[in-house]
XYZ file of N, CA and C in Angstrom:
339
model
N 9.710 -15.820 -6.902
C 9.968 -16.439 -8.171
C 8.675 -16.588 -8.990
N 7.575 -16.911 -8.273
C 6.302 -17.027 -8.980
C 5.911 -15.698 -9.625
N 6.189 -14.599 -8.938
C 5.850 -13.284 -9.481
C 6.621 -13.016 -10.767
N 7.875 -13.399 -10.794
C 8.676 -13.211 -11.994
C 8.110 -14.038 -13.152
N 7.750 -15.278 -12.881
C 7.171 -16.125 -13.923
C 5.795 -15.619 -14.353
N 5.047 -15.069 -13.420
C 3.736 -14.496 -13.750
C 3.901 -13.323 -14.695
N 4.834 -12.445 -14.387
C 5.088 -11.284 -15.248
C 5.507 -11.731 -16.643
N 6.382 -12.730 -16.685
C 6.855 -13.245 -17.966
C 5.698 -13.829 -18.776
N 4.847 -14.598 -18.137
C 3.698 -15.191 -18.837
C 2.763 -14.106 -19.360
N 2.534 -13.066 -18.567
C 1.687 -11.961 -19.027
C 2.309 -11.278 -20.242
N 3.607 -11.048 -20.174
C 4.295 -10.387 -21.280
C 4.274 -11.195 -22.567
N 4.177 -12.492 -22.432
C 4.168 -13.374 -23.605
C 2.753 -13.735 -24.068
N 1.749 -13.212 -23.373
C 0.380 -13.523 -23.758
C -0.026 -14.938 -23.403
N 0.625 -15.519 -22.416
C 0.321 -16.891 -21.987
C -0.585 -16.811 -20.762
N -1.863 -16.544 -21.030
C -2.821 -16.226 -19.971
C -3.019 -17.378 -18.994
N -3.076 -18.587 -19.483
C -3.324 -19.723 -18.588
C -2.107 -20.013 -17.711
N -0.923 -19.833 -18.249
C 0.273 -19.971 -17.421
C 0.298 -18.856 -16.373
N -0.083 -17.665 -16.773
C -0.136 -16.538 -15.829
C -1.134 -16.846 -14.707
N -2.263 -17.417 -15.058
C -3.249 -17.788 -14.040
C -2.653 -18.801 -13.066
N -1.947 -19.763 -13.574
C -1.307 -20.784 -12.730
C -0.332 -20.127 -11.754
N 0.487 -19.209 -12.266
C 1.463 -18.522 -11.410
C 0.770 -17.611 -10.400
N -0.317 -16.965 -10.813
C -1.100 -16.134 -9.904
C -1.605 -16.975 -8.737
N -2.121 -18.152 -9.061
C -2.601 -19.058 -8.019
C -1.468 -19.457 -7.082
N -0.278 -19.629 -7.631
C 0.876 -20.014 -6.812
C 1.261 -18.903 -5.844
N 1.244 -17.650 -6.314
C 1.536 -16.527 -5.426
C 0.463 -16.446 -4.339
N -0.801 -16.617 -4.736
C -1.895 -16.586 -3.764
C -1.717 -17.682 -2.718
N -1.293 -18.865 -3.134
C -1.061 -19.962 -2.196
C -0.010 -19.592 -1.149
N 1.018 -18.874 -1.572
C 2.045 -18.425 -0.626
C 1.420 -17.475 0.392
N 0.613 -16.549 -0.087
C -0.052 -15.590 0.807
C -0.950 -16.328 1.798
N -1.736 -17.269 1.313
C -2.630 -18.041 2.187
C -1.818 -18.803 3.229
N -0.725 -19.397 2.804
C 0.134 -20.112 3.743
C 0.671 -19.203 4.834
N 1.045 -17.989 4.460
C 1.534 -17.026 5.454
C 0.417 -16.604 6.406
N -0.782 -16.402 5.870
C -1.925 -16.071 6.727
C -2.143 -17.181 7.755
N -2.185 -18.409 7.266
C -2.438 -19.552 8.157
C -1.327 -19.691 9.198
N -0.112 -19.493 8.772
C 1.006 -19.592 9.712
C 0.873 -18.553 10.816
N 0.579 -17.313 10.421
C 0.461 -16.228 11.403
C -0.668 -16.488 12.393
N -1.770 -17.065 11.916
C -2.947 -17.275 12.758
C -2.982 -18.677 13.371
N -1.875 -19.400 13.213
C -1.746 -20.747 13.775
C -2.864 -21.673 13.291
N -3.129 -21.612 11.999
C -4.108 -22.487 11.350
C -3.363 -23.490 10.477
N -3.943 -24.652 10.251
C -3.259 -25.633 9.397
C -3.107 -25.101 7.969
N -1.915 -25.275 7.424
C -1.629 -24.777 6.074
C -1.816 -25.839 5.002
N -1.500 -27.070 5.315
C -1.491 -28.134 4.309
C -2.862 -28.296 3.661
N -2.820 -28.357 2.340
C -4.020 -28.628 1.549
C -5.164 -27.671 1.844
N -4.847 -26.471 2.271
C -5.861 -25.450 2.502
C -6.775 -25.710 3.676
N -6.344 -26.534 4.598
C -7.231 -26.917 5.697
C -7.651 -25.758 6.586
N -6.834 -24.724 6.696
C -7.189 -23.611 7.574
C -7.831 -22.435 6.875
N -7.914 -22.491 5.567
C -8.379 -21.338 4.794
C -9.777 -20.890 5.189
N -10.675 -21.811 5.389
C -12.054 -21.438 5.708
C -12.190 -20.797 7.081
N -11.149 -20.877 7.880
C -11.195 -20.261 9.206
C -10.470 -18.914 9.242
N -10.023 -18.446 8.100
C -9.399 -17.124 8.040
C -10.457 -16.053 8.283
N -10.060 -14.938 8.889
C -11.002 -13.833 9.111
C -11.535 -13.273 7.782
N -12.719 -12.732 7.847
C -13.396 -12.216 6.648
C -12.574 -11.167 5.911
N -11.861 -10.297 6.633
C -11.095 -9.254 5.951
C -9.978 -9.859 5.101
N -9.358 -10.933 5.557
C -8.322 -11.581 4.763
C -8.930 -12.295 3.566
N -10.055 -12.947 3.769
C -10.730 -13.624 2.662
C -11.209 -12.625 1.611
N -11.663 -11.462 2.058
C -12.096 -10.423 1.106
C -10.941 -9.994 0.208
N -9.756 -9.864 0.801
C -8.573 -9.521 0.001
C -8.252 -10.610 -1.011
N -8.370 -11.860 -0.582
C -8.076 -12.976 -1.481
C -9.061 -13.049 -2.635
N -10.316 -12.700 -2.383
C -11.321 -12.715 -3.452
C -10.887 -11.802 -4.591
N -10.249 -10.699 -4.243
C -9.813 -9.741 -5.266
C -8.629 -10.254 -6.082
N -8.120 -11.442 -5.755
C -7.013 -12.022 -6.526
C -7.506 -13.082 -7.507
N -8.819 -13.200 -7.655
C -9.404 -14.143 -8.617
C -9.901 -13.347 -9.822
N -9.267 -13.514 -10.965
C -9.668 -12.724 -12.141
C -11.042 -13.138 -12.676
N -11.729 -12.169 -13.236
C -13.043 -12.434 -13.825
C -12.922 -13.146 -15.171
N -11.789 -12.941 -15.833
C -11.518 -13.579 -17.126
C -10.031 -13.903 -17.205
N -9.680 -14.831 -18.049
C -8.270 -15.189 -18.238
C -7.757 -14.378 -19.428
N -7.540 -13.098 -19.140
C -7.066 -12.124 -20.122
C -6.124 -11.163 -19.425
N -5.418 -10.357 -20.201
C -4.377 -9.480 -19.668
C -4.860 -8.565 -18.547
N -5.885 -7.776 -18.780
C -6.290 -6.774 -17.784
C -6.729 -7.381 -16.459
N -7.643 -8.354 -16.448
C -8.032 -8.930 -15.161
C -6.865 -9.628 -14.450
N -6.021 -10.312 -15.203
C -4.873 -10.979 -14.593
C -3.896 -9.960 -14.017
N -3.649 -8.890 -14.747
C -2.737 -7.854 -14.273
C -3.267 -7.184 -13.006
N -4.555 -6.910 -12.984
C -5.156 -6.283 -11.802
C -5.019 -7.203 -10.588
N -5.255 -8.475 -10.782
C -5.124 -9.437 -9.678
C -3.677 -9.582 -9.241
N -2.757 -9.492 -10.173
C -1.334 -9.557 -9.860
C -0.955 -8.407 -8.923
N -1.442 -7.217 -9.225
C -1.162 -6.065 -8.362
C -1.674 -6.308 -6.943
N -2.872 -6.830 -6.832
C -3.481 -7.081 -5.515
C -2.689 -8.124 -4.749
N -2.384 -9.245 -5.384
C -1.709 -10.326 -4.671
C -0.281 -9.930 -4.290
N 0.375 -9.120 -5.110
C 1.727 -8.644 -4.761
C 1.665 -7.764 -3.521
N 0.655 -6.908 -3.442
C 0.506 -6.050 -2.263
C 0.209 -6.889 -1.018
N -0.669 -7.880 -1.167
C -0.977 -8.758 -0.037
C 0.277 -9.492 0.432
N 1.086 -9.942 -0.504
C 2.321 -10.651 -0.165
C 3.283 -9.750 0.599
N 3.489 -8.548 0.112
C 4.378 -7.610 0.797
C 3.864 -7.271 2.188
N 2.569 -7.009 2.286
C 1.983 -6.666 3.591
C 2.129 -7.813 4.582
N 1.872 -9.026 4.123
C 1.944 -10.166 5.034
C 3.385 -10.480 5.412
N 4.297 -10.312 4.492
C 5.714 -10.516 4.815
C 6.133 -9.567 5.936
N 5.686 -8.340 5.852
C 6.001 -7.362 6.906
C 5.381 -7.773 8.242
N 4.180 -8.309 8.229
C 3.540 -8.771 9.468
C 4.313 -9.924 10.103
N 5.005 -10.676 9.270
C 5.820 -11.788 9.764
C 7.204 -11.314 10.215
N 7.426 -10.027 10.134
C 8.703 -9.490 10.567
C 9.794 -9.574 9.526
N 9.415 -9.924 8.319
C 10.399 -9.954 7.240
C 10.671 -8.516 6.836
N 11.906 -8.145 6.911
C 12.281 -6.789 6.532
C 12.240 -6.697 5.013
N 11.182 -6.135 4.488
C 11.046 -5.996 3.042
C 11.765 -4.726 2.635
N 12.804 -4.893 1.867
C 13.583 -3.735 1.449
C 12.822 -2.931 0.407
N 13.207 -1.690 0.295
C 12.629 -0.838 -0.740
C 12.928 -1.424 -2.113
N 14.077 -2.079 -2.234
C 14.437 -2.689 -3.520
C 13.450 -3.788 -3.901
N 13.120 -4.673 -2.939
C 12.182 -5.760 -3.223
C 10.802 -5.203 -3.542
N 10.364 -4.248 -2.752
C 9.060 -3.629 -3.021
C 9.068 -2.974 -4.397
N 10.185 -2.350 -4.752
C 10.303 -1.718 -6.066
C 10.260 -2.725 -7.199
N 10.935 -3.852 -6.996
C 10.934 -4.907 -8.017
C 9.522 -5.443 -8.212
N 8.818 -5.729 -7.113
C 7.438 -6.215 -7.251
C 6.561 -5.160 -7.910
N 6.781 -3.900 -7.560
C 6.023 -2.827 -8.201
C 6.278 -2.775 -9.691
N 7.534 -2.965 -10.071
C 7.885 -2.964 -11.491
C 7.277 -4.169 -12.206
N 7.307 -5.319 -11.551
C 6.746 -6.523 -12.163
C 5.240 -6.409 -12.374
N 4.561 -5.685 -11.493
C 3.101 -5.623 -11.572
C 2.578 -4.425 -12.353
N 3.454 -3.605 -12.889
C 2.951 -2.444 -13.620
C 2.059 -2.882 -14.762
N 1.040 -2.069 -15.044
C -0.003 -2.429 -15.998
C 0.451 -2.464 -17.446
N 1.366 -1.601 -17.865
C 1.775 -1.586 -19.267
C 2.724 -2.747 -19.462
N 2.200 -3.869 -19.819
C 2.999 -5.082 -19.961
C 3.711 -5.057 -21.312
N 5.026 -4.875 -21.262
C 5.820 -4.942 -22.484
C 6.072 -6.409 -22.802
N 6.114 -6.741 -24.064
C 6.443 -8.119 -24.395
C 7.800 -8.490 -23.819
N 7.899 -9.691 -23.330
C 9.130 -10.200 -22.765
C 9.745 -11.155 -23.769
N 11.019 -10.990 -24.038
C 11.658 -11.901 -25.006
C 12.050 -13.194 -24.363
């Protein structure tokens, strides 16, 4: 749901709302990482104990500016991380869901009514 709201905010030029939604998607990914590695999830208590490769991926979800291009690029990264982690948790990610996320993260952001 956060991804849908993120796409909508990007389409409407609401960069700060998009940033908020991006952070929300990232929080879900972090929670899944912590759950998989049996680290505390609440209030980010286990985040600093995540392996470097996971933290490196998360760094790429922080935009350099609150503008369309950096936010869109980070959206693509966090969507991929979410799909990958869902699969690691044994969630059967359908081609349809992957396709929807791919469509939501495409770079040519059309205005959303």
